[in-house]
Amino acid sequence: AAVNQPQEPMPNFLQITVSNSGVAISPKELPYVFDKFYRVPNNDPWKHGGTGLGLSLVKKLVERLQGQITVQSSDNQVQFTLTLPLVLAEIDLKKPLSNLGHCLSQ
């Protein structure tokens, strides 16, 4: 995996791109990778398994922090781009960030 700087600077945002080479995700599977319990069929060459909750939790947390996460896949490479504001607008303090289980129930 590699971490790259964004192509175009975005004022007031932190943008992180993480790329993983050697594995691609089919375009028809991309819309579902952030869904709870979703696992890309037959796409785990290392046989690590998993529950399909990791990316769902990441997306909920990123949205809670008023950010965005996207995924692209082509040429045996998957690229996730995380964009977070450097200054947070008002956050609902009734929903603690440490309660990730609460994020899943929404």
CSV table of C-alpha atoms in Angstrom, one decimal:
chain,number,residue,atom,x,y,z
A,1,ALA,CA,0.0,0.0,0.0
A,2,ALA,CA,1.1,3.5,-0.7
A,3,VAL,CA,0.0,6.9,0.7
A,4,ASN,CA,0.0,9.7,-1.8
A,5,GLN,CA,-0.5,13.4,-1.6
A,6,PRO,CA,-3.6,14.8,-3.4
A,7,GLN,CA,-3.3,15.9,-7.0
A,8,GLU,CA,-4.9,19.3,-6.3
A,9,PRO,CA,-4.6,21.0,-2.9
A,10,MET,CA,-8.0,21.5,-1.2
A,11,PRO,CA,-7.9,24.5,1.2
A,12,ASN,CA,-9.3,23.7,4.7
A,13,PHE,CA,-9.3,19.9,4.0
A,14,LEU,CA,-6.9,17.1,4.7
A,15,GLN,CA,-6.9,14.5,1.9
A,16,ILE,CA,-5.3,11.1,2.2
A,17,THR,CA,-5.1,8.5,-0.6
A,18,VAL,CA,-4.2,4.9,0.1
A,19,SER,CA,-3.6,2.5,-2.8
A,20,ASN,CA,-3.3,-1.2,-2.8
A,21,SER,CA,-1.8,-2.9,-5.9
A,22,GLY,CA,-2.2,-6.5,-7.0
A,23,VAL,CA,-6.0,-6.7,-6.3
A,24,ALA,CA,-8.9,-5.0,-8.2
A,25,ILE,CA,-12.5,-4.7,-7.3
A,26,SER,CA,-15.0,-5.2,-10.0
A,27,PRO,CA,-16.9,-2.0,-11.0
A,28,LYS,CA,-20.2,-3.8,-10.3
A,29,GLU,CA,-19.0,-4.4,-6.7
A,30,LEU,CA,-17.7,-0.9,-5.9
A,31,PRO,CA,-21.1,0.6,-4.9
A,32,TYR,CA,-21.4,-2.0,-2.1
A,33,VAL,CA,-18.0,-2.0,-0.5
A,34,PHE,CA,-19.1,0.4,2.3
A,35,ASP,CA,-22.3,-1.6,3.1
A,36,LYS,CA,-22.5,-3.4,6.4
A,37,PHE,CA,-21.5,-7.1,6.2
A,38,TYR,CA,-20.6,-6.8,2.5
A,39,ARG,CA,-17.6,-8.8,1.3
A,40,VAL,CA,-16.4,-8.8,-2.3
A,41,PRO,CA,-16.9,-12.4,-3.5
A,42,ASN,CA,-13.8,-14.4,-4.2
A,43,ASN,CA,-11.5,-11.4,-3.9
A,44,ASP,CA,-9.3,-12.3,-0.9
A,45,PRO,CA,-6.2,-13.9,-2.3
A,46,TRP,CA,-4.6,-13.9,1.2
A,47,LYS,CA,-7.7,-15.7,2.7
A,48,HIS,CA,-7.9,-13.3,5.6
A,49,GLY,CA,-11.6,-13.4,5.9
A,50,GLY,CA,-13.5,-10.8,7.9
A,51,THR,CA,-17.0,-9.8,8.8
A,52,GLY,CA,-17.5,-7.1,6.2
A,53,LEU,CA,-17.9,-4.4,8.9
A,54,GLY,CA,-14.5,-2.6,8.6
A,55,LEU,CA,-15.3,-0.3,5.7
A,56,SER,CA,-18.8,0.4,7.0
A,57,LEU,CA,-17.4,1.5,10.3
A,58,VAL,CA,-14.8,3.7,8.6
A,59,LYS,CA,-17.4,5.4,6.4
A,60,LYS,CA,-19.7,6.1,9.4
A,61,LEU,CA,-16.9,7.6,11.4
A,62,VAL,CA,-15.6,9.7,8.5
A,63,GLU,CA,-19.2,11.0,7.9
A,64,ARG,CA,-19.5,11.7,11.6
A,65,LEU,CA,-16.3,13.8,11.3
A,66,GLN,CA,-18.0,15.6,8.3
A,67,GLY,CA,-15.7,14.0,5.8
A,68,GLN,CA,-16.0,11.8,2.8
A,69,ILE,CA,-14.4,8.5,1.7
A,70,THR,CA,-14.4,7.2,-1.9
A,71,VAL,CA,-13.1,4.1,-3.6
A,72,GLN,CA,-11.8,3.6,-7.2
A,73,SER,CA,-10.5,0.4,-8.8
A,74,SER,CA,-8.7,-0.2,-12.0
A,75,ASP,CA,-5.6,-1.9,-13.5
A,76,ASN,CA,-5.1,-4.3,-10.4
A,77,GLN,CA,-5.2,-1.4,-8.0
A,78,VAL,CA,-7.7,-0.2,-5.4
A,79,GLN,CA,-7.5,3.4,-4.2
A,80,PHE,CA,-9.4,4.8,-1.2
A,81,THR,CA,-9.5,8.6,-0.8
A,82,LEU,CA,-10.3,10.1,2.5
A,83,THR,CA,-11.2,13.8,2.8
A,84,LEU,CA,-11.6,15.5,6.2
A,85,PRO,CA,-12.2,19.1,7.1
A,86,LEU,CA,-9.4,20.7,9.0
A,87,VAL,CA,-12.0,22.6,11.1
A,88,LEU,CA,-15.2,20.8,12.2
A,89,ALA,CA,-18.5,22.5,12.2
A,90,GLU,CA,-20.8,21.9,15.2
A,91,ILE,CA,-21.0,18.2,16.1
A,92,ASP,CA,-23.9,16.7,17.9
A,93,LEU,CA,-22.3,15.8,21.3
A,94,LYS,CA,-25.1,13.4,22.1
A,95,LYS,CA,-23.4,10.9,19.8
A,96,PRO,CA,-19.9,10.2,21.1
A,97,LEU,CA,-17.3,9.3,18.5
A,98,SER,CA,-16.1,6.5,20.7
A,99,ASN,CA,-19.3,4.6,20.4
A,100,LEU,CA,-18.8,2.9,17.0
A,101,GLY,CA,-21.5,0.4,17.7
A,102,HIS,CA,-24.0,3.3,17.7
A,103,CYS,CA,-22.7,4.2,14.2
A,104,LEU,CA,-23.7,0.8,12.9
A,105,SER,CA,-27.2,1.0,14.1
A,106,GLN,CA,-28.0,4.1,12.0
